[in-house]
Tab-separated table of C-alpha atoms and ligand atoms in Angstrom:
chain	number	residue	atom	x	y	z
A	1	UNK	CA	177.281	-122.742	-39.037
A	2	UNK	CA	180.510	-121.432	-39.053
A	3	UNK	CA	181.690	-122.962	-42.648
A	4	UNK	CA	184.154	-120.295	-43.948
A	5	UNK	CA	183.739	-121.562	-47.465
A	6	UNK	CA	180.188	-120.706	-47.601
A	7	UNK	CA	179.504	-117.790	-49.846
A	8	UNK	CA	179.318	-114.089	-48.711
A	9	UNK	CA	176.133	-112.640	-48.568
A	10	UNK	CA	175.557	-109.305	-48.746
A	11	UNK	CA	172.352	-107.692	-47.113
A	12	UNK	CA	173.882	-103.838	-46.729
A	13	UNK	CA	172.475	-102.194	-49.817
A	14	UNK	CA	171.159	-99.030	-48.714
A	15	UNK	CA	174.728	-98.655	-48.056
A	16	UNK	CA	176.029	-99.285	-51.291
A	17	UNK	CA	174.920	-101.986	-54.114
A	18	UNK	CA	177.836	-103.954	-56.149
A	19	UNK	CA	178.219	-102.257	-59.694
A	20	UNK	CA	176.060	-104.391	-62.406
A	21	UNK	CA	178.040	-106.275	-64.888
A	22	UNK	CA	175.131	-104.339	-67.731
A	23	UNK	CA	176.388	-101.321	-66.006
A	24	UNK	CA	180.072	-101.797	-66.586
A	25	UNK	CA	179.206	-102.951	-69.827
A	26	UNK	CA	177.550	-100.236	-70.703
A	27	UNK	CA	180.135	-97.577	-69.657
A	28	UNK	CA	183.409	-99.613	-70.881
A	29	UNK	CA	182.924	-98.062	-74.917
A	30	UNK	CA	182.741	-94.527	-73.503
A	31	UNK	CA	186.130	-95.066	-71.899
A	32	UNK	CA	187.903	-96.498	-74.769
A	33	UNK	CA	185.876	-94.531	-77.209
A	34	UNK	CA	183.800	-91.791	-76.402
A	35	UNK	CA	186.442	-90.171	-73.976
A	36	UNK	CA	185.475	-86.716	-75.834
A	37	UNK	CA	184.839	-83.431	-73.560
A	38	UNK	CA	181.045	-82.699	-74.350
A	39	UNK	CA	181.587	-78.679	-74.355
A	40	UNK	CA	184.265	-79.396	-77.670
A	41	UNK	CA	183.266	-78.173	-80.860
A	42	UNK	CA	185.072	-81.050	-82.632
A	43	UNK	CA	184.246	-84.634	-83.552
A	44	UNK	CA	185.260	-85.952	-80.523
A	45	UNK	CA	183.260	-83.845	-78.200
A	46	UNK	CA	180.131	-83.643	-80.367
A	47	UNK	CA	179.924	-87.518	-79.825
A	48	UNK	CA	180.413	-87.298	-76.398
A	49	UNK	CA	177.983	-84.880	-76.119
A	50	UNK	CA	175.415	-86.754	-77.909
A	51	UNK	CA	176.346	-89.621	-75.897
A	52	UNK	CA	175.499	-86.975	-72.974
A	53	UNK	CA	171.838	-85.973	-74.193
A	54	UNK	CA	171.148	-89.610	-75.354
A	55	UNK	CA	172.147	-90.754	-71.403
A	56	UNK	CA	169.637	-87.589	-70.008
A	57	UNK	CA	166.707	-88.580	-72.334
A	58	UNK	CA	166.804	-92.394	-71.009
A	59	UNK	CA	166.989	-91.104	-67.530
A	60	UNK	CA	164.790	-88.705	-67.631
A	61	UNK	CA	162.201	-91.266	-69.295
A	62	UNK	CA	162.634	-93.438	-66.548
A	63	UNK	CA	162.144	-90.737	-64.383
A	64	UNK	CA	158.798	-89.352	-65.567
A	65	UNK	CA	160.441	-85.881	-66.420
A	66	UNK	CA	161.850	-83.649	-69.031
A	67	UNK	CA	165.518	-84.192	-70.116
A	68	UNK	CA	166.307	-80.374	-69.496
A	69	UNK	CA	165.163	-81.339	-66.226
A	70	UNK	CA	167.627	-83.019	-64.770
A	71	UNK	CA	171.142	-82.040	-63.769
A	72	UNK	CA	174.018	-84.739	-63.132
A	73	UNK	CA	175.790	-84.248	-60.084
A	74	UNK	CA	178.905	-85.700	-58.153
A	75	UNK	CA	176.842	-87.776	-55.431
A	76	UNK	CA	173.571	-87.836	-53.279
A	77	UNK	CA	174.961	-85.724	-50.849
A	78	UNK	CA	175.981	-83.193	-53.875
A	79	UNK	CA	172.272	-83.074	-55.142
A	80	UNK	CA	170.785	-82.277	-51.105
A	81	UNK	CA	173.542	-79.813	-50.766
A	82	UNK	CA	172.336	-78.317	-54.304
A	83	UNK	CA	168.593	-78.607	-53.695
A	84	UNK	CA	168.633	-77.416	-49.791
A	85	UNK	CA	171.262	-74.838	-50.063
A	86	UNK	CA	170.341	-73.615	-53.325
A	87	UNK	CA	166.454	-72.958	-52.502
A	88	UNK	CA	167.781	-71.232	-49.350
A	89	UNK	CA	169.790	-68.605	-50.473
A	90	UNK	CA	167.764	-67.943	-53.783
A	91	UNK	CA	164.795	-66.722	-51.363
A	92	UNK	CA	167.203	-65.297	-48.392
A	93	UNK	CA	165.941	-61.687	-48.519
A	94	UNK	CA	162.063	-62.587	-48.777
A	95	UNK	CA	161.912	-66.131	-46.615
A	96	UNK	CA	164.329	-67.674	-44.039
A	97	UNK	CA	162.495	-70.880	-43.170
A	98	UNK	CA	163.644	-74.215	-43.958
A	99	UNK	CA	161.034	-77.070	-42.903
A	100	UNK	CA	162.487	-80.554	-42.957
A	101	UNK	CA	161.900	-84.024	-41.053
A	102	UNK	CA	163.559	-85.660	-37.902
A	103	UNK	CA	164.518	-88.466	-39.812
A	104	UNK	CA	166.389	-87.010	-42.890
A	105	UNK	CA	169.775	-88.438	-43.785
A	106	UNK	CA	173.035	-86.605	-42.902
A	107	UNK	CA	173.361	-85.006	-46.317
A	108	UNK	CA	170.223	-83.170	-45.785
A	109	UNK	CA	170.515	-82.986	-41.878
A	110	UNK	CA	174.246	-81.022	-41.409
A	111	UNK	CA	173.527	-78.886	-44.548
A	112	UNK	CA	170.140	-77.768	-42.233
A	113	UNK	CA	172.570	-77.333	-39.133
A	114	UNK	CA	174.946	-75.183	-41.666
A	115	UNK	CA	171.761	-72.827	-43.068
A	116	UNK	CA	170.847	-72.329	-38.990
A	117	UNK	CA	174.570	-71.005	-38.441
A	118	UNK	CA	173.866	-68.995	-41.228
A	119	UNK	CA	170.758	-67.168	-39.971
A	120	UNK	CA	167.620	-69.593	-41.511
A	121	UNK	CA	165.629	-70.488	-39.234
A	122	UNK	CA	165.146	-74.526	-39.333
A	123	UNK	CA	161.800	-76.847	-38.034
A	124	UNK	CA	162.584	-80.055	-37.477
A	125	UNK	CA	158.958	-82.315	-38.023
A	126	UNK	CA	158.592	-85.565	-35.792
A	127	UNK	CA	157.523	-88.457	-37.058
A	128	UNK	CA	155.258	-91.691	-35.479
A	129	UNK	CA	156.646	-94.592	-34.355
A	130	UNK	CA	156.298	-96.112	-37.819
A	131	UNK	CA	158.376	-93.045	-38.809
A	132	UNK	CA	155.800	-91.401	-40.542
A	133	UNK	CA	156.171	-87.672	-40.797
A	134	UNK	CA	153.291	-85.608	-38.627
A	135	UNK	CA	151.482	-84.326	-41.383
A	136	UNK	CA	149.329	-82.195	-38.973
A	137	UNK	CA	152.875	-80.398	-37.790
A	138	UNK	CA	153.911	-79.531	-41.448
A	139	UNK	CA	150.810	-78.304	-42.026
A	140	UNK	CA	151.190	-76.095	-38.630
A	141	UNK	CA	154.678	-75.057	-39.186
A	142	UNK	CA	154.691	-74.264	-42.657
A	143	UNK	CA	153.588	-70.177	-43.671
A	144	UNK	CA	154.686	-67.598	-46.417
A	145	UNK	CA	158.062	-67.232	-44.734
A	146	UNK	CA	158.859	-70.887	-45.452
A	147	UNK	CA	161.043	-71.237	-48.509
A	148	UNK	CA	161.498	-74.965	-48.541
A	149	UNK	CA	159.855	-78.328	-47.317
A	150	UNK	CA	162.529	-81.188	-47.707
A	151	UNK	CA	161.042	-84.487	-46.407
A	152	UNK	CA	163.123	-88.047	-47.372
A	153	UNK	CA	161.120	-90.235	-49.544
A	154	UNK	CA	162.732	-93.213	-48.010
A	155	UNK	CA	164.216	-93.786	-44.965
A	156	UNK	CA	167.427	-95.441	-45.552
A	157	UNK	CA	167.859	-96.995	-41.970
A	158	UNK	CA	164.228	-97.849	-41.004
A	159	UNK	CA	163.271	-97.830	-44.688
A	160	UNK	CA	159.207	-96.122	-44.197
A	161	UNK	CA	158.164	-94.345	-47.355
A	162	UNK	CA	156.770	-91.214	-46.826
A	163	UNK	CA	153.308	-89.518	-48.458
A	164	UNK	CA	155.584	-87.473	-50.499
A	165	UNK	CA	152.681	-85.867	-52.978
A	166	UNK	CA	151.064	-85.040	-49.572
A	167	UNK	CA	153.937	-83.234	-48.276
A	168	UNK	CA	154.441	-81.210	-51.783
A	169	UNK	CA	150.690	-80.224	-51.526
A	170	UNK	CA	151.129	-78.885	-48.496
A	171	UNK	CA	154.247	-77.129	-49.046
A	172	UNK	CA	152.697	-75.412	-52.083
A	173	UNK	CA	149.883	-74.434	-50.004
A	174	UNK	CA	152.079	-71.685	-48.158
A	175	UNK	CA	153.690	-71.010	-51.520
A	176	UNK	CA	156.900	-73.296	-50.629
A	177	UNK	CA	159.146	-75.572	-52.579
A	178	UNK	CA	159.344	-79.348	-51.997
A	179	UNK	CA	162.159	-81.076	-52.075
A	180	UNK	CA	162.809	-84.835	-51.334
A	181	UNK	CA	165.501	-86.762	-51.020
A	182	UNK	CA	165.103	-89.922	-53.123
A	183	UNK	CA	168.292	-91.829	-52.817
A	184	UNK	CA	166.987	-94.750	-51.247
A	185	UNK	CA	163.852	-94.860	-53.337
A	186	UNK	CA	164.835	-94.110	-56.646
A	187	UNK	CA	165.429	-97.960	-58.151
A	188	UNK	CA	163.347	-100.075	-55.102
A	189	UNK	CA	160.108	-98.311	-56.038
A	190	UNK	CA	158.189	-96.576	-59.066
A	191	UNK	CA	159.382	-92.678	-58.773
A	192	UNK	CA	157.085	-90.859	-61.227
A	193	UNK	CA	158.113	-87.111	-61.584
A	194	UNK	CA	155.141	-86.338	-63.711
A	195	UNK	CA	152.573	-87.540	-60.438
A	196	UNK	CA	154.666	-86.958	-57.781
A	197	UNK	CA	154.214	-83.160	-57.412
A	198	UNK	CA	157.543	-81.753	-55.788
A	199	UNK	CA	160.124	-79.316	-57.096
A	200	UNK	CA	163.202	-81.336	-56.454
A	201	UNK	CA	164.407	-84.665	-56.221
A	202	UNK	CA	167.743	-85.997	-55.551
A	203	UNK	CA	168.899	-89.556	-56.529
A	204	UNK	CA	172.544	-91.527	-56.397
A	205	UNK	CA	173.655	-93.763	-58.708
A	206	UNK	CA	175.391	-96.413	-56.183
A	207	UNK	CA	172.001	-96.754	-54.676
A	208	UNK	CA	170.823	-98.982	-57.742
A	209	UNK	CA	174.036	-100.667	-59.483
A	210	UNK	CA	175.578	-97.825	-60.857
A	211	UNK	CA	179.260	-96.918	-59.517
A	212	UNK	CA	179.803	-94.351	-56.658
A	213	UNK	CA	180.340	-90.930	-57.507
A	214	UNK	CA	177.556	-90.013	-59.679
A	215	UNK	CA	174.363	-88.507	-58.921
A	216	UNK	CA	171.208	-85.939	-60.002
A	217	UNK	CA	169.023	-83.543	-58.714
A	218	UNK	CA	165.849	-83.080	-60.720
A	219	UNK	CA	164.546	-79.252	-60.507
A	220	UNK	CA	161.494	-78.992	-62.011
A	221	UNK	CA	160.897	-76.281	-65.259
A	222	UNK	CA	160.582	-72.988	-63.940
A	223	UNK	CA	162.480	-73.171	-60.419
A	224	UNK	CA	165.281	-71.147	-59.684
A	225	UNK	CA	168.031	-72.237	-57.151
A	226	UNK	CA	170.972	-70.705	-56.405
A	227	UNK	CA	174.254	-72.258	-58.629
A	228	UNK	CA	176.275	-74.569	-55.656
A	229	UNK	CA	179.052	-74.774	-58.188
A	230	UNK	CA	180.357	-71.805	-60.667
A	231	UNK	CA	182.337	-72.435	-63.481
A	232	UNK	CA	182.541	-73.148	-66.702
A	233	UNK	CA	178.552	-73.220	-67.353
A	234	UNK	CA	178.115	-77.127	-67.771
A	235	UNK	CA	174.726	-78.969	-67.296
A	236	UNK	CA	172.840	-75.309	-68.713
A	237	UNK	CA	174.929	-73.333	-67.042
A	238	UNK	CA	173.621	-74.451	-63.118
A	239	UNK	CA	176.370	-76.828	-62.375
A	240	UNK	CA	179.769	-75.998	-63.603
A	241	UNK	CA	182.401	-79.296	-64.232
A	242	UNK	CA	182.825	-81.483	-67.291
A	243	UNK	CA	180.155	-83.717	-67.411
A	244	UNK	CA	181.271	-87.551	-66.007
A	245	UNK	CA	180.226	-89.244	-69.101
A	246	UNK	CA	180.717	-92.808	-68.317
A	247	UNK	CA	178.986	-92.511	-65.757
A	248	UNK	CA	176.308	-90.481	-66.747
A	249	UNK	CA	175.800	-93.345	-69.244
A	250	UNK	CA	176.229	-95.644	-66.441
A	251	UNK	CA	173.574	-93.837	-63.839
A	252	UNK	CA	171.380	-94.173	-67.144
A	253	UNK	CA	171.833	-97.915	-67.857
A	254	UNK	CA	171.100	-98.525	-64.318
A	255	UNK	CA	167.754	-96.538	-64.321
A	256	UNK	CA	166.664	-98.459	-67.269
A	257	UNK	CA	167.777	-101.889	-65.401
A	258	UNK	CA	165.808	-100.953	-62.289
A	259	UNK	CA	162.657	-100.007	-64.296
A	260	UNK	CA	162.596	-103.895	-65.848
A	261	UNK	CA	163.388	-105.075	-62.623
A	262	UNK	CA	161.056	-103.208	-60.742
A	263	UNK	CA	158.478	-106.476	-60.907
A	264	UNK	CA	161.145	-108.734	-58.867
A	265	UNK	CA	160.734	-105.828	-55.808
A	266	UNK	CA	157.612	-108.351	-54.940
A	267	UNK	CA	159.888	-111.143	-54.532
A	268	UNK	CA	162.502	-109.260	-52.527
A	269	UNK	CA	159.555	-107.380	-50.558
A	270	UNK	CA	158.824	-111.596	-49.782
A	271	UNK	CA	161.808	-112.083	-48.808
A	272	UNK	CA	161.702	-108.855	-46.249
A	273	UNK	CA	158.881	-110.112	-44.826
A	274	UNK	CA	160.098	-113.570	-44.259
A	275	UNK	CA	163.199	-112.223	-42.650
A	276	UNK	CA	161.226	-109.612	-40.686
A	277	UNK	CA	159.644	-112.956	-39.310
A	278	UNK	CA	162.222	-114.922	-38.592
A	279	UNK	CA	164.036	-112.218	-37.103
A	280	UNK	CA	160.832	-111.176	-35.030
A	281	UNK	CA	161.172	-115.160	-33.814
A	282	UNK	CA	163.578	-113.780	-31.260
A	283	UNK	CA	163.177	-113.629	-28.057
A	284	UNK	CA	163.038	-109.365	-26.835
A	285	UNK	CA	163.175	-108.403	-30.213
A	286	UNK	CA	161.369	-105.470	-32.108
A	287	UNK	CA	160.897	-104.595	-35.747
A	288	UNK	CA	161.577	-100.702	-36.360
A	289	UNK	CA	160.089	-99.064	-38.956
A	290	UNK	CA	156.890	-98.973	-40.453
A	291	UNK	CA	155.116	-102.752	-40.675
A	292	UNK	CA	153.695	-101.796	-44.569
A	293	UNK	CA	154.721	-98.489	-45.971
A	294	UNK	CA	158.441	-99.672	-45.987
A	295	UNK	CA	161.227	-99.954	-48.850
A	296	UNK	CA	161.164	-104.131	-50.481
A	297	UNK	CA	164.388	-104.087	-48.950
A	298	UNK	CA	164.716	-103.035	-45.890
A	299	UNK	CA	164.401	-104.534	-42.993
A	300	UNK	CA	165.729	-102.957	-39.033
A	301	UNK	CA	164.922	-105.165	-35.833
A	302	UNK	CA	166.391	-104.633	-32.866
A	303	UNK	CA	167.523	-107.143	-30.130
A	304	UNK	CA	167.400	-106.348	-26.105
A	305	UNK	CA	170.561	-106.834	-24.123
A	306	UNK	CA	173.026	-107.170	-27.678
A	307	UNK	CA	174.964	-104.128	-29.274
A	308	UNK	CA	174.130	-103.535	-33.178
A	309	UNK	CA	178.382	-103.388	-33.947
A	310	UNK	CA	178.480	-106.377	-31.922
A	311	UNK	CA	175.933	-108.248	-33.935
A	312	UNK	CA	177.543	-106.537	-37.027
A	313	UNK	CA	180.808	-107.845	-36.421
A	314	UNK	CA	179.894	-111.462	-35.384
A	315	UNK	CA	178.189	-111.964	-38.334
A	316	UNK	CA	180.740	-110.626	-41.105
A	317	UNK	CA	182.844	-113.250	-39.498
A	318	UNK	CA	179.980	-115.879	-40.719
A	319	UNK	CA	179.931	-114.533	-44.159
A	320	UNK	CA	176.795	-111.905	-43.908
A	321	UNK	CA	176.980	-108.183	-44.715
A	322	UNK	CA	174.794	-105.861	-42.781
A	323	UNK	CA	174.651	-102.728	-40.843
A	324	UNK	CA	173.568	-100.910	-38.080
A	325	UNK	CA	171.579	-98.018	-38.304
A	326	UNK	CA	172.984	-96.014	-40.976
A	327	UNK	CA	176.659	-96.666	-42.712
A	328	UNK	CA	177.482	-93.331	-41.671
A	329	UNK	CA	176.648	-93.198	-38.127
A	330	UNK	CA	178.204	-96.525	-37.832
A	331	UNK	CA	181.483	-95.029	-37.067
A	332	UNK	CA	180.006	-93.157	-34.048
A	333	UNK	CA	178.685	-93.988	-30.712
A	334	UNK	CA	175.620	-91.608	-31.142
A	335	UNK	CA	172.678	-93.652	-31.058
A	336	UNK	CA	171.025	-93.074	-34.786
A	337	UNK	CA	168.726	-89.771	-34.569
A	338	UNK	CA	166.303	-91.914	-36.964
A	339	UNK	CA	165.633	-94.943	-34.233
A	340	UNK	CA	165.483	-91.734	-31.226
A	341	UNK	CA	162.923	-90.582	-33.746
A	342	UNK	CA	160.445	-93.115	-33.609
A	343	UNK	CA	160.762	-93.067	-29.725
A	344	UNK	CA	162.680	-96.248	-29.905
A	345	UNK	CA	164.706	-96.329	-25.853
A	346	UNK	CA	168.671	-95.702	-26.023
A	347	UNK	CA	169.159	-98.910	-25.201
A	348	UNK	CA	167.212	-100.486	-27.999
A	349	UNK	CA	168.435	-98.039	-30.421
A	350	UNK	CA	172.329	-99.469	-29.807
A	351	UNK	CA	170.779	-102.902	-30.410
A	352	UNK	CA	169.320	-102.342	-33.903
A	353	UNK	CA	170.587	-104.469	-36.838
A	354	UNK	CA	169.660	-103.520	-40.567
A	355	UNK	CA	169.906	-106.058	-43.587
A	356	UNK	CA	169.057	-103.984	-47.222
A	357	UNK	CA	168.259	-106.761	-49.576
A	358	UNK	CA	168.359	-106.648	-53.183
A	359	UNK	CA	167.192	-108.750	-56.252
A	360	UNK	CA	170.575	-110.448	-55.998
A	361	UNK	CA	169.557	-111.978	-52.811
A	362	UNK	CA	167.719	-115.696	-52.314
A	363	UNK	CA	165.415	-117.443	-49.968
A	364	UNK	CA	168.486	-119.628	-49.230
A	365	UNK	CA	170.089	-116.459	-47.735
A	366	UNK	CA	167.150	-115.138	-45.526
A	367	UNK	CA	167.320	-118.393	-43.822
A	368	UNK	CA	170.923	-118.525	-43.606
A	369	UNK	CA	170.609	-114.987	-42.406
A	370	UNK	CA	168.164	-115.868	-39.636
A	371	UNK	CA	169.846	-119.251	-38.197
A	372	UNK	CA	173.405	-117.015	-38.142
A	373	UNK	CA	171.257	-113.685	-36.257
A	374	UNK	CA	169.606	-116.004	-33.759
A	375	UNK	CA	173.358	-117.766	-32.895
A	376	UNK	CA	174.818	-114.678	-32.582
A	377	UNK	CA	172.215	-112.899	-30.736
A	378	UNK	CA	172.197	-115.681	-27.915
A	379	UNK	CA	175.994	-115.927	-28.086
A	380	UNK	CA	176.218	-112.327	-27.543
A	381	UNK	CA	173.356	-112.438	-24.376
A	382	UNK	CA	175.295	-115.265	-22.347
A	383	UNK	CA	177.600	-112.754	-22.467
A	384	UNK	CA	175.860	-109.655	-21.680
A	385	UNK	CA	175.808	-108.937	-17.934
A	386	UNK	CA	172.201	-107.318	-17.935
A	387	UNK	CA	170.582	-109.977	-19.816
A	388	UNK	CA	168.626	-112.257	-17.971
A	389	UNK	CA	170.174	-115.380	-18.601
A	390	UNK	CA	173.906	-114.403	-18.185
A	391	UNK	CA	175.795	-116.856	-17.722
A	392	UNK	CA	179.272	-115.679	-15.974
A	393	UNK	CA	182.322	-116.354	-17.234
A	394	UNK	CA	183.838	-118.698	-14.425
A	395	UNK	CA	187.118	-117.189	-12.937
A	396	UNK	CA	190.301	-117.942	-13.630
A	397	UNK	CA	192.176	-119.952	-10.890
A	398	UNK	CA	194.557	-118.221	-9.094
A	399	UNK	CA	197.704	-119.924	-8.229
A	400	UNK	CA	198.861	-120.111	-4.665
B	501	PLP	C1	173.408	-92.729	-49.575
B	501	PLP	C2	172.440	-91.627	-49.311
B	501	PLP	C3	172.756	-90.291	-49.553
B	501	PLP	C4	174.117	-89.875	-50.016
B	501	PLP	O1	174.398	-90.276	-51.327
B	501	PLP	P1	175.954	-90.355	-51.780
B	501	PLP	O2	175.884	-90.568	-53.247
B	501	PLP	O3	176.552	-91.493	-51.041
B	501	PLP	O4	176.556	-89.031	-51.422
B	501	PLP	C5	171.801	-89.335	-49.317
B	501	PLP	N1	170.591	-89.668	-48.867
B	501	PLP	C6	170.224	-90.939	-48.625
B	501	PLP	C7	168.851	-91.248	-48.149
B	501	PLP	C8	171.143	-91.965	-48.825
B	501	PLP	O5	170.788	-93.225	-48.561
């Protein structure tokens, strides 16, 4: 089992995705040759700048929207920041309620926590233990003083996919904008902006094969946000900063590559499952998340009597990528706020593992995956000293 020449494979996707080659590819000319400044009056930057419009129009097809419709951004976190902050502070003097989930990612979570220490008043919904969001409790919470509903489309550590076009009909009920946070969605399932109802919609290129660093928030015709970033009046004036155009162009090569690929989320959502068994094989083990109205992807267990960095650890040494909870709370001790969530016990929560599987992945990995889980889960228990079936490690002799 422990064969260091074996291959790595890499199961942490919602955390980032590799770059595709068609990606690169695709962004390579604009470097050598379309390096123009879009806002230039010349040669140069009227190329770039169609090379700019042609890039919105392909995302924006994939998207289901209007090209003037979407805005390209730094990151996902950018595009929250933009969405959350900016609905705030446009309706400050009339509304000062901001209705969100339990469950949100950090990008839409601290930037809450920052509108509370700046006088909004924030609801935080609860969720099942599938992690779906308490419909019943939006619909209780939200009135005429609410400017903004932001609920996540798709969890990215337990992976549940929420009733989004529920959520925005509700919202708009009490005269609200809707706002999700589609990171983790946007490139694992079909995101249709002219069904799905809501105002705004954030996405992230590194999420689906694009590189890290560029993002976009769709705000639908006719909503006005507050400006996050002033400048020179790029992206129609709402988000100042010459445009990143390769990769703009390679966010929109990536949309397109998801969209053809979007029939092979069966075979990874097979794969999920098959993992989700094997995992589930276990002894004391639990899957989080919801059992059907879950990401292809995604798949969270976690193990009694075993830490999640543990786990994490043992098996990068056997060649596997994966993650617990989320890649940002990884760093901390804080049990995740998502697993708390769902009512999952402390002690379970530090146990959770998370594999994010992508089209890249094989049925020669899951089971590669599961043998290496199961080793390291009983290697880790004969050494936990609440589990069971400890088995102590025998004392070193003293000399006399
Ligand atoms: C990764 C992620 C973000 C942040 O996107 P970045 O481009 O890394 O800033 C936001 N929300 C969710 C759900 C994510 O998974």
């Amino acid at each position: 089992m422990q064969d260091n020449n074996k291959k790595r494979i890499y199961a942490d996707n919602a955390a980032t995705m590799p770059v595709l080659p068609e990606v690169v590819e695709a962004m390579l000319p604009v470097f050598y040759d379309n390096w123009g400044n879009p806002s230039s009056l010349h040669e140069e930057g009227q190329r770039a700048g169609r090379a700019l419009e042609a890039a919105r129009t392909t995302a924006a097809g994939v998207l289901g929207c209007r090209p003037e419709e979407l805005y390209f951004t730094s990151c996902g976190t950018e595009s929250d920041n933009w969405a959350i902050k900016g609905a705030a502070y446009a309706a400050r003097n009339k509304k000062n309620k901001i209705i969100t989930s339990k469950i949100e990612h950090h990008a839409v979570l601290s930037t809450c926590e920052a509108l509370e220490k700046d006088g909004f008043e924030v609801k935080y919904i609860g969720v099942d233990k599938g992690g779906l969001i308490d419909l019943d409790e939006l619909r209780q919470q939200v009135d005429d003083k609410t400017a903004l509903v932001a609920v996540i489309m798709a969890n990215n550590e337990i992976g549940t996919i929420q009733p989004i076009s529920e959520v925005a009909e509700i919202a708009h009920g009490a005269g609200a904008l809707c706002f999700t946070d589609a990171v983790q969605a946007v490139g694992s399932i079909p995101v249709d902006l002219s069904k799905l109802g809501v105002d705004m919609l954030s996405l992230s290129g590194h999420k689906f094969g694009a590189p890290k660093g560029i993002g976009a928030l769709y705000i639908k015709k006719g909503v006005r946000i507050r400006n996050l970033l002033e400048g020179g009046g790029h992206e129609r004036g709402r988000r100042s900063g010459t445009e990143n155009l390769p990769y703009i162009v390679g966010l929109a090569r990536a949309l397109e590559i998801a969209r053809e690929r979007m029939g092979d989320m069966k075979r990874v959502a097979a794969l999920r499952d098959r993992l989700i068994e094997g995992l589930l094989a276990i002894p004391h083990s639990c899957l989080n998340g919801h059992p059907t109205e879950r990401l292809p992807g995604n798949v969270n267990v976690s193990f009694e009597y075993v830490e999640g960095e543990g786990m994490v650890l043992w098996l990068d040494k056997m060649g596997i990528s994966a993650s617990t909870g989320s890649a940002c709370s990884s760093k901390s001790l804080d049990p995740s706020h998502v697993l708390l969530a769902i009512g999952l016990p402390v002690e379970l929560a530090h146990g959770s593992l998370r594999f994010s599987l992508s089209h890249a992945n094989t049925e020669e990995d899951i089971e590669y995956i599961i043998a290496a889980t199961r080793e390291v889960v009983e290697k880790l228990r004969k050494m936990s000293p609440i589990y069971p079936g400890y088995e102590a490690i025998p004392p070193i002799p003293t000399e006399r």
